[in-house]
Short mmCIF file of C-alpha atoms in Angstrom, two decimals:
data_model
loop_
_atom_site.label_atom_id
_atom_site.label_comp_id
_atom_site.label_asym_id
_atom_site.label_seq_id
_atom_site.Cartn_x
_atom_site.Cartn_y
_atom_site.Cartn_z
CA MET R 1 67.19 101.55 -0.69
CA ARG R 2 68.44 102.92 2.63
CA VAL R 3 68.82 106.69 3.03
CA GLN R 4 71.74 107.67 5.17
CA THR R 5 71.62 110.85 7.23
CA PRO R 6 74.78 112.71 8.13
CA ALA R 7 76.21 112.03 11.57
CA THR R 8 75.50 114.72 14.13
CA PRO R 9 78.15 115.51 16.72
CA ALA R 10 76.93 114.39 20.14
CA LYS R 11 77.72 117.75 21.68
CA LEU R 12 75.57 119.66 19.20
CA ALA R 13 72.35 118.59 20.87
CA ASP R 14 73.57 119.86 24.25
CA ASP R 15 75.36 123.00 23.06
CA LEU R 16 72.66 125.37 21.89
CA LEU R 17 73.40 128.14 19.42
CA ILE R 18 72.51 131.69 20.48
CA ALA R 19 71.67 134.47 18.02
CA ASP R 20 73.61 137.72 18.25
CA SER R 21 70.48 139.65 19.26
CA GLU R 22 69.88 137.21 22.15
CA LEU R 23 73.50 137.44 23.27
CA ALA R 24 73.47 141.23 23.07
CA ALA R 25 70.45 141.31 25.39
CA LEU R 26 72.07 138.81 27.76
CA LEU R 27 75.31 140.83 28.02
CA SER R 28 73.55 144.24 27.94
CA VAL R 29 75.53 145.35 24.88
CA SER R 30 74.43 146.21 21.36
CA THR R 31 74.66 143.89 18.37
CA LYS R 32 77.05 146.49 16.91
CA THR R 33 79.37 145.92 19.90
CA LEU R 34 79.31 142.18 19.20
CA ALA R 35 80.15 142.87 15.55
CA ASN R 36 83.04 145.13 16.61
CA TRP R 37 84.34 142.43 18.97
CA ARG R 38 84.20 139.86 16.16
CA GLY R 39 86.15 142.19 13.86
CA LYS R 40 88.83 142.73 16.52
CA GLY R 41 89.04 139.07 17.52
CA GLU R 42 87.60 139.85 20.95
CA GLY R 43 84.47 138.59 22.66
CA PRO R 44 83.16 135.04 22.68
CA ARG R 45 83.99 132.56 19.91
CA PHE R 46 81.33 132.52 17.22
CA VAL R 47 80.06 130.30 14.43
CA LYS R 48 79.20 131.47 10.94
CA VAL R 49 76.20 129.63 9.56
CA GLY R 50 76.18 130.41 5.88
CA LYS R 51 77.61 133.73 4.70
CA ARG R 52 75.88 136.15 7.05
CA CYS R 53 74.33 134.28 9.93
CA VAL R 54 76.36 134.49 13.16
CA ARG R 55 75.64 132.30 16.18
CA TYR R 56 77.37 131.69 19.49
CA ARG R 57 77.68 128.33 21.23
CA GLN R 58 76.32 128.37 24.75
CA SER R 59 79.57 126.85 26.07
CA ASP R 60 81.68 129.55 24.35
CA VAL R 61 79.54 132.29 25.89
CA ALA R 62 79.90 130.70 29.34
CA ALA R 63 83.70 130.49 28.86
CA PHE R 64 83.84 134.15 27.76
CA ILE R 65 81.91 135.25 30.83
CA GLU R 66 84.12 133.12 33.08
CA ARG R 67 87.29 134.65 31.56
CA GLY R 68 85.95 138.08 32.51
CA SER R 69 85.21 137.08 36.10
CA ARG R 70 87.31 138.77 38.74
CA GLU R 71 87.46 138.23 42.47
CA VAL R 72 87.12 141.24 44.72
CA ALA R 73 89.93 141.61 47.22
CA ALA R 74 88.63 141.59 50.76
#
């Protein structure tokens, strides 16, 4: 009997998930700020793993940071 494993999206292996505590440290904000952003629909896109576990895709964090980038006028 052959056991079949579920297919894994190819991108999943390359797109690491970041915990909210790690992201808070990276952005120099509190985890409460991240929670507030999620409630307001602001901040980076997030993934709910189960009922209470929140993670952020590395690519979504990079896109969020890029959206906030501004050029300084010379």
